[in-house]
Amino acid sequence: MEVKVNKKEKCTTEDELQSLSKEELIDKIKQLELHKTQLKHILSRFQQTLIEDNEGKQKKKNRPFDFSKCYKRHIMLRFYYLGWDYQGFATQEDSIETIEYHLFAALKKVCLIESRETSNYNRCGRTDKGVSAFHQVISLDVRSKFRPEEQLQESCLAAELDYCSMLNRVLPNDIRCLAWMPMVNPAYSARFDCRSRTYRYFFPRGNLNIAAMEEATRYLVGANDFRNLCKMDVGNGVVNFVRSIDTVCIRSCQVDGKSDASYDMLYVELKGKAFLWHQVRCIMAVLLLVGEGKEEPSVVKELLDVQKNPCKPQYSMANYVPLNLYECLFNEKSIQSTGEEQVASDGGSDLREWIYNDENLRRTISELQGLWTKQSVKATMIREMLKTLQDKCAGHRPISDQAVLLTEGVRSKEYCPLLQRKRCESLENRIEHYAKKRRIEIIVKSNDSNAGGSNEPIQQGEGINTDDC
């Protein structure tokens, strides 16, 4: 069998053209002119198609959705998202890779809202870069098919717009709307009416001393000043770092099943009303040091004693990938209620049951299973490679460094205890610094309860309720 290779024709060289006769040159020019005419026709048809497409798009743009003809209703939407590839939840000026950007792009694309400014929008938690959520909730006003007086009727709820399916058709595949809740009170806020937020931080057992970590978590329960276990955001007016953690526990969630407990997966669960910027990641960094045996469990108690340790030791936070906003619980009655709204919802809860669409839920589960399959296959492949390598050094001390890389930053050869490290600036110095730069304003209030009538300086923004994990 012979194979002929069709080589691409080369351009005619100057020497080849000079060797052609007058008749051959005339024929070649005629061929080129014919080819040029054909290309002009093709280009003309292509340009006409583009013009028609643009005119069609322009006509669509000139016919915006008329929200004045629509009814509105106040709802809460429940989302999950895998935040590893995003720059956080909240919208940013210099990036579109935020969860909130994609949410509002989807809400406007399916014409559920006209704009963020007119949607009465609130978010439950503002998760940081790389952090995920299984139970993120927002409250807002959206388009409805029914009059306000009919919206809470069972038949209308069943026939209402399928908000979750509409959004999921245009959202990225790692952001999904799970359910929606009809609200009685139009002032109900996903942010201010949230009574508790639960975070989970997942980690491998490795060689960690879980009993020592559990002992350290006991110091975290209750109201404490967490200025040494967070990143202080004084520049944005946050100067009160007292927060209350209701419960902290460590639980197992996945057993390796191959007689090597160091590959078991666990999580630390923290439940509270509000959390400070990077609070959970700073807490986890210290707990991991306790688990590695580098710190005693009592170091948590020492860091919470701000009279004894007013300045935070310098240490790296735990990695953001394992952190998940796992559950949010809400007040039965809104604290935002006015007299008129209270009459409308008097005698019962402002909350209703979450409404799930069975088809949307099944589709979401299937998509999550697909994501799990991809990640699990990769993890299993790496696990088998590790098993083969560990069999080669069976006679040596087993290596169990699975949890080591969860702590960010450079690891020094000789460990320096936390309380002996260089300290960050004190809260008072930071307040003075930002006051001089006019980022915050110091307001002096009279304290009538003091016998001497002394004045006590407080800062603008004191007591701000943040949730920036």
Tab-separated table of C-alpha atoms in Angstrom:
chain	number	residue	atom	x	y	z
A	1	MET	CA	0.000	0.000	0.000
A	2	GLU	CA	1.246	3.454	-0.905
A	3	VAL	CA	0.287	6.687	0.796
A	4	LYS	CA	0.446	10.033	-0.924
A	5	VAL	CA	0.965	13.116	1.152
A	6	ASN	CA	-0.817	16.171	-0.210
A	7	LYS	CA	1.512	19.003	0.553
A	8	LYS	CA	0.222	22.532	0.798
A	9	GLU	CA	1.065	24.607	-2.250
A	10	LYS	CA	3.706	27.254	-1.716
A	11	CYS	CA	3.380	30.867	-2.858
A	12	THR	CA	4.780	31.566	-6.339
A	13	THR	CA	8.267	33.056	-6.135
A	14	GLU	CA	9.511	36.029	-8.186
A	15	ASP	CA	11.783	33.789	-10.261
A	16	GLU	CA	8.850	31.484	-11.112
A	17	LEU	CA	6.718	34.445	-12.221
A	18	GLN	CA	9.488	35.753	-14.481
A	19	SER	CA	9.718	32.333	-16.151
A	20	LEU	CA	6.024	32.390	-17.121
A	21	SER	CA	4.906	33.477	-20.599
A	22	LYS	CA	2.608	36.441	-21.207
A	23	GLU	CA	-0.435	34.162	-21.757
A	24	GLU	CA	0.300	32.211	-18.520
A	25	LEU	CA	0.566	35.464	-16.547
A	26	ILE	CA	-2.777	36.699	-17.965
A	27	ASP	CA	-4.473	33.393	-16.948
A	28	LYS	CA	-3.029	33.614	-13.430
A	29	ILE	CA	-4.236	37.223	-13.014
A	30	LYS	CA	-7.738	36.222	-14.156
A	31	GLN	CA	-7.796	33.372	-11.586
A	32	LEU	CA	-6.730	35.738	-8.799
A	33	GLU	CA	-9.400	38.320	-9.752
A	34	LEU	CA	-12.072	35.604	-9.789
A	35	HIS	CA	-10.947	34.366	-6.379
A	36	LYS	CA	-10.977	37.944	-5.052
A	37	THR	CA	-14.572	38.427	-6.257
A	38	GLN	CA	-15.655	35.202	-4.540
A	39	LEU	CA	-14.044	36.286	-1.248
A	40	LYS	CA	-15.823	39.657	-1.452
A	41	HIS	CA	-19.200	37.927	-1.794
A	42	ILE	CA	-18.468	35.632	1.158
A	43	LEU	CA	-17.311	38.564	3.316
A	44	SER	CA	-20.362	40.614	2.336
A	45	ARG	CA	-22.766	37.825	3.360
A	46	PHE	CA	-20.894	37.348	6.660
A	47	GLN	CA	-21.066	41.076	7.462
A	48	GLN	CA	-24.783	41.164	6.657
A	49	THR	CA	-25.381	38.260	9.058
A	50	LEU	CA	-23.492	40.092	11.816
A	51	ILE	CA	-25.527	43.251	11.239
A	52	GLU	CA	-28.806	41.323	11.412
A	53	ASP	CA	-27.714	39.559	14.631
A	54	ASN	CA	-26.689	42.849	16.232
A	55	GLU	CA	-29.961	44.463	15.222
A	56	GLY	CA	-31.841	41.560	16.782
A	57	LYS	CA	-29.858	41.872	20.028
A	58	GLN	CA	-30.384	45.635	20.022
A	59	LYS	CA	-34.121	45.174	19.662
A	60	LYS	CA	-34.087	42.842	22.656
A	61	LYS	CA	-32.060	45.381	24.652
A	62	ASN	CA	-34.536	48.073	23.697
A	63	ARG	CA	-37.345	46.007	25.201
A	64	PRO	CA	-36.372	45.694	28.893
A	65	PHE	CA	-38.460	43.628	31.286
A	66	ASP	CA	-41.245	45.799	32.706
A	67	PHE	CA	-41.124	45.220	36.480
A	68	SER	CA	-43.886	47.804	37.037
A	69	LYS	CA	-46.374	45.219	35.779
A	70	CYS	CA	-45.181	42.537	38.216
A	71	TYR	CA	-46.002	41.696	41.807
A	72	LYS	CA	-43.212	41.297	44.343
A	73	ARG	CA	-42.758	39.112	47.382
A	74	HIS	CA	-40.142	38.906	50.157
A	75	ILE	CA	-38.362	35.548	50.363
A	76	MET	CA	-35.238	33.860	51.654
A	77	LEU	CA	-33.081	31.753	49.317
A	78	ARG	CA	-30.805	28.978	50.491
A	79	PHE	CA	-27.611	28.299	48.508
A	80	TYR	CA	-24.592	26.070	48.659
A	81	TYR	CA	-21.308	26.878	46.947
A	82	LEU	CA	-17.816	25.435	46.739
A	83	GLY	CA	-15.783	28.573	47.273
A	84	TRP	CA	-12.283	27.230	46.584
A	85	ASP	CA	-11.937	29.055	43.252
A	86	TYR	CA	-13.659	32.297	44.284
A	87	GLN	CA	-12.420	35.493	45.917
A	88	GLY	CA	-15.030	35.302	48.671
A	89	PHE	CA	-18.775	35.820	48.927
A	90	ALA	CA	-19.087	39.628	48.924
A	91	THR	CA	-18.904	41.677	45.722
A	92	GLN	CA	-15.524	43.350	45.101
A	93	GLU	CA	-14.617	46.295	42.919
A	94	ASP	CA	-11.569	44.640	41.352
A	95	SER	CA	-12.904	41.112	40.727
A	96	ILE	CA	-15.959	39.400	39.285
A	97	GLU	CA	-14.932	36.038	40.763
A	98	THR	CA	-17.149	36.365	43.833
A	99	ILE	CA	-20.230	34.366	44.766
A	100	GLU	CA	-22.352	37.493	45.114
A	101	TYR	CA	-21.430	38.720	41.617
A	102	HIS	CA	-22.664	35.468	40.061
A	103	LEU	CA	-25.814	35.465	42.217
A	104	PHE	CA	-26.884	38.917	41.095
A	105	ALA	CA	-25.938	38.218	37.494
A	106	ALA	CA	-28.266	35.194	37.625
A	107	LEU	CA	-31.065	37.037	39.455
A	108	LYS	CA	-31.081	39.793	36.833
A	109	LYS	CA	-30.691	37.420	33.881
A	110	VAL	CA	-33.876	35.519	34.775
A	111	CYS	CA	-35.614	38.833	35.637
A	112	LEU	CA	-36.313	38.036	39.290
A	113	ILE	CA	-34.995	41.453	40.379
A	114	GLU	CA	-34.454	44.764	38.635
A	115	SER	CA	-31.301	45.718	40.568
A	116	ARG	CA	-29.486	45.012	43.803
A	117	GLU	CA	-30.339	48.494	45.105
A	118	THR	CA	-34.102	47.931	44.768
A	119	SER	CA	-34.181	44.311	45.973
A	120	ASN	CA	-34.174	44.829	49.777
A	121	TYR	CA	-31.177	42.476	49.887
A	122	ASN	CA	-29.385	41.044	52.951
A	123	ARG	CA	-26.934	38.155	53.287
A	124	CYS	CA	-26.536	35.850	56.267
A	125	GLY	CA	-22.739	35.462	56.257
A	126	ARG	CA	-19.834	37.024	54.379
A	127	THR	CA	-17.424	34.163	53.840
A	128	ASP	CA	-13.836	34.952	52.896
A	129	LYS	CA	-11.706	33.910	49.909
A	130	GLY	CA	-11.759	30.149	49.292
A	131	VAL	CA	-14.361	29.406	51.984
A	132	SER	CA	-17.364	27.251	51.063
A	133	ALA	CA	-20.935	27.136	52.349
A	134	PHE	CA	-23.586	24.446	52.554
A	135	HIS	CA	-26.216	26.725	54.119
A	136	GLN	CA	-25.771	30.293	52.914
A	137	VAL	CA	-28.992	32.323	53.045
A	138	ILE	CA	-29.994	35.635	51.497
A	139	SER	CA	-33.227	37.629	51.871
A	140	LEU	CA	-34.624	39.842	49.107
A	141	ASP	CA	-37.714	40.943	47.168
A	142	VAL	CA	-38.315	39.019	43.936
A	143	ARG	CA	-40.890	38.873	41.174
A	144	SER	CA	-44.050	36.906	41.923
A	145	LYS	CA	-46.981	35.572	39.909
A	146	PHE	CA	-49.554	36.442	42.585
A	147	ARG	CA	-50.987	39.427	44.430
A	148	PRO	CA	-49.562	40.087	47.932
A	149	GLU	CA	-52.801	39.010	49.635
A	150	GLU	CA	-52.686	35.628	47.829
A	151	GLN	CA	-48.995	34.818	48.117
A	152	LEU	CA	-49.137	32.741	51.318
A	153	GLN	CA	-52.026	30.532	50.178
A	154	GLU	CA	-51.033	26.900	49.721
A	155	SER	CA	-52.269	26.750	46.135
A	156	CYS	CA	-50.281	29.873	45.212
A	157	LEU	CA	-47.134	28.574	46.887
A	158	ALA	CA	-47.395	25.372	44.856
A	159	ALA	CA	-47.870	27.311	41.599
A	160	GLU	CA	-45.306	30.051	42.294
A	161	LEU	CA	-42.281	30.637	40.078
A	162	ASP	CA	-39.681	27.881	40.490
A	163	TYR	CA	-37.023	30.233	41.783
A	164	CYS	CA	-34.313	27.623	42.396
A	165	SER	CA	-34.579	25.929	39.014
A	166	MET	CA	-34.615	29.290	37.233
A	167	LEU	CA	-31.395	30.370	38.965
A	168	ASN	CA	-29.605	27.037	38.665
A	169	ARG	CA	-29.973	27.102	34.895
A	170	VAL	CA	-27.705	30.173	34.706
A	171	LEU	CA	-25.459	29.793	37.776
A	172	PRO	CA	-21.966	28.210	37.663
A	173	ASN	CA	-22.059	24.487	38.464
A	174	ASP	CA	-20.387	24.979	41.875
A	175	ILE	CA	-23.102	27.409	43.048
A	176	ARG	CA	-26.600	26.007	43.508
A	177	CYS	CA	-29.889	27.272	44.941
A	178	LEU	CA	-31.438	24.549	47.121
A	179	ALA	CA	-34.673	25.996	48.503
A	180	TRP	CA	-36.714	29.146	49.073
A	181	MET	CA	-38.898	30.310	51.943
A	182	PRO	CA	-41.911	32.664	51.682
A	183	MET	CA	-41.704	35.442	54.285
A	184	VAL	CA	-44.582	36.908	56.273
A	185	ASN	CA	-42.670	40.003	57.348
A	186	PRO	CA	-41.236	42.135	54.504
A	187	ALA	CA	-38.616	43.517	56.912
A	188	TYR	CA	-37.211	40.078	57.822
A	189	SER	CA	-33.423	40.067	57.321
A	190	ALA	CA	-31.179	37.073	56.655
A	191	ARG	CA	-28.367	38.999	58.349
A	192	PHE	CA	-29.914	40.626	61.417
A	193	ASP	CA	-32.472	37.905	62.172
A	194	CYS	CA	-29.974	35.043	62.098
A	195	ARG	CA	-29.681	33.674	65.640
A	196	SER	CA	-26.788	31.265	65.088
A	197	ARG	CA	-24.181	30.295	62.510
A	198	THR	CA	-22.373	26.965	62.488
A	199	TYR	CA	-18.980	26.499	60.845
A	200	ARG	CA	-17.194	23.219	60.200
A	201	TYR	CA	-13.473	22.901	59.554
A	202	PHE	CA	-12.505	19.530	58.040
A	203	PHE	CA	-9.090	17.950	58.612
A	204	PRO	CA	-7.315	14.538	58.535
A	205	ARG	CA	-6.403	12.878	61.815
A	206	GLY	CA	-2.734	12.454	60.864
A	207	ASN	CA	-0.600	12.292	64.005
A	208	LEU	CA	-2.704	14.871	65.852
A	209	ASN	CA	-3.531	14.440	69.536
A	210	ILE	CA	-7.319	14.798	69.300
A	211	ALA	CA	-7.813	14.565	73.078
A	212	ALA	CA	-5.524	17.577	73.618
A	213	MET	CA	-7.400	19.519	70.909
A	214	GLU	CA	-10.723	18.711	72.584
A	215	GLU	CA	-9.354	19.964	75.889
A	216	ALA	CA	-8.288	23.215	74.231
A	217	THR	CA	-11.748	23.748	72.660
A	218	ARG	CA	-13.368	23.892	76.113
A	219	TYR	CA	-11.760	27.288	76.764
A	220	LEU	CA	-13.487	28.719	73.682
A	221	VAL	CA	-17.060	28.224	74.903
A	222	GLY	CA	-18.818	31.325	76.207
A	223	ALA	CA	-18.263	35.051	75.738
A	224	ASN	CA	-14.595	36.007	75.261
A	225	ASP	CA	-12.450	38.722	73.741
A	226	PHE	CA	-11.061	37.057	70.588
A	227	ARG	CA	-8.652	39.820	69.512
A	228	ASN	CA	-5.760	37.306	69.695
A	229	LEU	CA	-7.709	34.705	67.709
A	230	CYS	CA	-8.818	36.732	64.695
A	231	LYS	CA	-7.581	39.350	62.265
A	232	MET	CA	-8.436	42.774	63.672
A	233	ASP	CA	-10.334	44.920	61.177
A	234	VAL	CA	-9.984	48.248	62.962
A	235	GLY	CA	-9.731	50.130	59.665
A	236	ASN	CA	-13.398	49.267	58.988
A	237	GLY	CA	-14.533	50.400	62.422
A	238	VAL	CA	-14.511	47.063	64.283
A	239	VAL	CA	-13.032	47.653	67.746
A	240	ASN	CA	-15.161	45.323	69.857
A	241	PHE	CA	-13.818	41.750	69.684
A	242	VAL	CA	-16.043	40.127	72.305
A	243	ARG	CA	-17.999	37.265	70.758
A	244	SER	CA	-19.838	34.295	72.216
A	245	ILE	CA	-19.335	30.724	71.028
A	246	ASP	CA	-22.198	28.463	72.102
A	247	THR	CA	-20.646	25.064	71.385
A	248	VAL	CA	-17.379	23.621	70.034
A	249	CYS	CA	-16.827	19.949	69.322
A	250	ILE	CA	-14.620	17.616	67.281
A	251	ARG	CA	-16.329	14.805	65.406
A	252	SER	CA	-15.337	12.032	63.036
A	253	CYS	CA	-16.977	12.110	59.603
A	254	GLN	CA	-15.109	9.551	57.467
A	255	VAL	CA	-13.135	6.472	58.482
A	256	ASP	CA	-10.416	5.390	56.057
A	257	GLY	CA	-11.211	1.703	56.426
A	258	LYS	CA	-7.681	0.515	55.621
A	259	SER	CA	-6.424	-0.023	59.171
A	260	ASP	CA	-4.616	3.333	59.116
A	261	ALA	CA	-6.446	5.812	61.342
A	262	SER	CA	-4.172	8.677	60.289
A	263	TYR	CA	-6.245	8.972	57.087
A	264	ASP	CA	-9.558	9.350	58.956
A	265	MET	CA	-11.325	12.659	58.363
A	266	LEU	CA	-12.701	14.769	61.215
A	267	TYR	CA	-14.110	18.247	61.649
A	268	VAL	CA	-14.225	20.953	64.306
A	269	GLU	CA	-17.710	22.424	64.621
A	270	LEU	CA	-18.195	25.905	66.084
A	271	LYS	CA	-21.622	27.420	66.699
A	272	GLY	CA	-22.252	31.064	67.605
A	273	LYS	CA	-24.293	34.107	66.687
A	274	ALA	CA	-21.497	35.999	64.899
A	275	PHE	CA	-17.823	35.519	64.105
A	276	LEU	CA	-14.949	37.922	63.502
A	277	TRP	CA	-12.745	38.241	60.430
A	278	HIS	CA	-10.670	35.025	60.097
A	279	GLN	CA	-11.710	33.960	63.612
A	280	VAL	CA	-12.294	30.293	62.775
A	281	ARG	CA	-9.055	29.984	60.777
A	282	CYS	CA	-7.017	31.529	63.624
A	283	ILE	CA	-8.683	29.228	66.160
A	284	MET	CA	-7.918	26.221	63.945
A	285	ALA	CA	-4.274	27.282	63.543
A	286	VAL	CA	-3.827	27.209	67.332
A	287	LEU	CA	-5.782	23.942	67.725
A	288	LEU	CA	-3.578	22.268	65.111
A	289	LEU	CA	-0.456	23.390	67.002
A	290	VAL	CA	-1.956	21.851	70.143
A	291	GLY	CA	-2.725	18.651	68.225
A	292	GLU	CA	0.867	18.475	66.967
A	293	GLY	CA	2.109	18.714	70.560
A	294	LYS	CA	3.835	22.055	69.991
A	295	GLU	CA	1.511	23.905	72.370
A	296	GLU	CA	-0.333	22.973	75.547
A	297	PRO	CA	-4.152	23.138	75.512
A	298	SER	CA	-3.938	25.966	78.062
A	299	VAL	CA	-2.436	28.267	75.398
A	300	VAL	CA	-6.014	28.986	74.247
A	301	LYS	CA	-6.875	30.207	77.751
A	302	GLU	CA	-3.764	32.404	77.746
A	303	LEU	CA	-4.642	33.966	74.382
A	304	LEU	CA	-8.175	34.741	75.569
A	305	ASP	CA	-6.760	36.592	78.610
A	306	VAL	CA	-6.332	39.997	76.943
A	307	GLN	CA	-5.338	41.643	80.227
A	308	LYS	CA	-2.339	39.358	80.462
A	309	ASN	CA	-1.736	39.149	76.683
A	310	PRO	CA	-3.066	42.370	75.106
A	311	CYS	CA	-1.083	41.896	71.872
A	312	LYS	CA	-1.532	39.010	69.462
A	313	PRO	CA	1.520	36.757	68.856
A	314	GLN	CA	2.499	36.450	65.203
A	315	TYR	CA	1.345	33.136	63.685
A	316	SER	CA	-0.040	31.884	60.372
A	317	MET	CA	-3.710	31.050	59.923
A	318	ALA	CA	-5.041	27.646	58.947
A	319	ASN	CA	-5.777	27.032	55.262
A	320	TYR	CA	-9.126	28.290	53.910
A	321	VAL	CA	-10.078	25.237	51.809
A	322	PRO	CA	-11.520	23.055	54.652
A	323	LEU	CA	-13.774	25.801	56.087
A	324	ASN	CA	-17.524	25.556	55.486
A	325	LEU	CA	-20.477	27.678	56.659
A	326	TYR	CA	-22.571	24.628	57.434
A	327	GLU	CA	-25.824	25.793	59.008
A	328	CYS	CA	-27.740	28.993	59.824
A	329	LEU	CA	-30.705	29.207	62.208
A	330	PHE	CA	-33.154	32.117	62.315
A	331	ASN	CA	-35.380	33.964	64.801
A	332	GLU	CA	-39.040	33.045	64.834
A	333	LYS	CA	-39.869	36.763	65.024
A	334	SER	CA	-37.894	39.462	63.225
A	335	ILE	CA	-36.146	42.063	65.349
A	336	GLN	CA	-36.665	44.419	62.376
A	337	SER	CA	-40.460	44.466	62.750
A	338	THR	CA	-42.313	47.763	62.834
A	339	GLY	CA	-45.711	48.222	64.451
A	340	GLU	CA	-47.565	47.752	61.176
A	341	GLU	CA	-45.585	44.647	60.221
A	342	GLN	CA	-46.052	43.193	63.696
A	343	VAL	CA	-49.830	43.356	63.302
A	344	ALA	CA	-49.576	41.542	59.964
A	345	SER	CA	-47.576	38.680	61.432
A	346	ASP	CA	-48.930	38.762	64.986
A	347	GLY	CA	-49.856	35.491	66.587
A	348	GLY	CA	-47.380	33.290	64.770
A	349	SER	CA	-43.884	32.872	63.424
A	350	ASP	CA	-42.430	35.021	60.661
A	351	LEU	CA	-40.858	31.859	59.266
A	352	ARG	CA	-42.371	29.220	57.013
A	353	GLU	CA	-41.075	25.852	55.813
A	354	TRP	CA	-38.312	25.762	53.207
A	355	ILE	CA	-39.791	24.854	49.805
A	356	TYR	CA	-37.795	22.275	47.848
A	357	ASN	CA	-38.524	21.299	44.265
A	358	ASP	CA	-38.078	17.538	43.990
A	359	GLU	CA	-36.774	17.577	40.414
A	360	ASN	CA	-34.321	20.398	41.161
A	361	LEU	CA	-33.139	18.611	44.312
A	362	ARG	CA	-32.538	15.333	42.482
A	363	ARG	CA	-30.632	17.147	39.731
A	364	THR	CA	-28.487	18.947	42.324
A	365	ILE	CA	-27.696	15.698	44.151
A	366	SER	CA	-26.692	14.103	40.843
A	367	GLU	CA	-24.388	17.041	40.054
A	368	LEU	CA	-22.807	16.850	43.512
A	369	GLN	CA	-22.265	13.129	43.061
A	370	GLY	CA	-20.437	13.895	39.824
A	371	LEU	CA	-18.166	16.368	41.623
A	372	TRP	CA	-17.619	13.844	44.416
A	373	THR	CA	-16.703	11.135	41.900
A	374	LYS	CA	-14.025	13.290	40.258
A	375	GLN	CA	-12.453	14.337	43.558
A	376	SER	CA	-12.783	10.891	45.159
A	377	VAL	CA	-11.107	9.150	42.216
A	378	LYS	CA	-8.158	11.550	42.512
A	379	ALA	CA	-7.959	11.028	46.292
A	380	THR	CA	-8.156	7.238	45.927
A	381	MET	CA	-5.419	7.221	43.289
A	382	ILE	CA	-3.111	9.250	45.547
A	383	ARG	CA	-4.036	7.033	48.533
A	384	GLU	CA	-2.975	3.893	46.628
A	385	MET	CA	0.302	5.527	45.635
A	386	LEU	CA	0.944	6.411	49.289
A	387	LYS	CA	0.165	2.858	50.394
A	388	THR	CA	2.678	1.429	47.920
A	389	LEU	CA	5.392	3.859	49.029
A	390	GLN	CA	4.706	3.287	52.739
A	391	ASP	CA	5.065	-0.470	52.249
A	392	LYS	CA	8.620	0.178	51.059
A	393	CYS	CA	9.584	1.757	54.385
A	394	ALA	CA	7.601	-0.588	56.608
A	395	GLY	CA	10.492	-1.016	59.026
A	396	HIS	CA	10.804	2.704	59.727
A	397	ARG	CA	8.700	5.096	61.773
A	398	PRO	CA	5.372	5.686	59.962
A	399	ILE	CA	4.900	9.101	58.386
A	400	SER	CA	1.625	10.781	59.394
A	401	ASP	CA	1.971	14.387	58.219
A	402	GLN	CA	-1.481	14.630	56.621
A	403	ALA	CA	-2.536	17.655	58.697
A	404	VAL	CA	0.776	19.521	58.539
A	405	LEU	CA	0.052	21.491	55.375
A	406	LEU	CA	-3.215	22.894	56.742
A	407	THR	CA	-1.172	25.553	58.519
A	408	GLU	CA	-0.016	28.242	56.116
A	409	GLY	CA	3.301	30.079	56.123
A	410	VAL	CA	6.956	29.076	56.404
A	411	ARG	CA	7.762	26.374	58.948
A	412	SER	CA	10.964	27.045	60.875
A	413	LYS	CA	13.346	24.240	61.816
A	414	GLU	CA	13.102	25.139	65.497
A	415	TYR	CA	9.625	25.832	66.822
A	416	CYS	CA	9.105	29.002	68.856
A	417	PRO	CA	6.193	28.812	71.341
A	418	LEU	CA	3.329	31.225	70.635
A	419	LEU	CA	3.642	33.237	73.833
A	420	GLN	CA	7.365	33.818	73.217
A	421	ARG	CA	6.932	35.192	69.696
A	422	LYS	CA	7.049	38.762	68.475
A	423	ARG	CA	3.745	40.526	69.093
A	424	CYS	CA	1.480	42.510	66.793
A	425	GLU	CA	0.357	46.034	67.593
A	426	SER	CA	-2.128	46.463	70.433
A	427	LEU	CA	-5.757	47.366	69.780
A	428	GLU	CA	-5.205	50.819	71.264
A	429	ASN	CA	-2.281	51.531	68.918
A	430	ARG	CA	-4.320	50.446	65.911
A	431	ILE	CA	-7.221	52.664	66.924
A	432	GLU	CA	-4.841	55.620	67.299
A	433	HIS	CA	-3.242	54.844	63.919
A	434	TYR	CA	-6.523	54.768	61.997
A	435	ALA	CA	-7.857	57.784	63.869
A	436	LYS	CA	-4.819	59.801	62.739
A	437	LYS	CA	-5.427	58.683	59.146
A	438	ARG	CA	-9.103	59.682	59.615
A	439	ARG	CA	-10.269	56.194	58.699
A	440	ILE	CA	-12.240	56.110	61.967
A	441	GLU	CA	-13.565	58.851	64.205
A	442	ILE	CA	-13.191	58.821	67.973
A	443	ILE	CA	-16.404	59.940	69.661
A	444	VAL	CA	-16.367	60.897	73.330
A	445	LYS	CA	-19.537	60.102	75.266
A	446	SER	CA	-20.395	61.177	78.762
A	447	ASN	CA	-20.751	58.303	81.238
A	448	ASP	CA	-23.404	59.443	83.696
A	449	SER	CA	-23.044	56.289	85.805
A	450	ASN	CA	-19.572	57.348	86.934
A	451	ALA	CA	-19.587	59.346	90.140
A	452	GLY	CA	-16.918	61.714	88.905
A	453	GLY	CA	-18.702	62.296	85.600
A	454	SER	CA	-15.592	61.201	83.650
A	455	ASN	CA	-15.692	60.888	79.891
A	456	GLU	CA	-14.958	57.547	78.225
A	457	PRO	CA	-13.785	57.545	74.595
A	458	ILE	CA	-15.453	55.077	72.279
A	459	GLN	CA	-14.869	54.531	68.583
A	460	GLN	CA	-17.146	54.754	65.631
A	461	GLY	CA	-18.251	51.277	64.658
A	462	GLU	CA	-17.947	49.753	68.131
A	463	GLY	CA	-20.147	46.730	68.515
A	464	ILE	CA	-20.519	46.065	64.804
A	465	ASN	CA	-21.883	42.549	64.314
A	466	THR	CA	-19.663	40.907	61.716
A	467	ASP	CA	-19.415	37.439	60.261
A	468	ASP	CA	-16.255	37.320	58.165
A	469	CYS	CA	-14.821	33.835	58.389
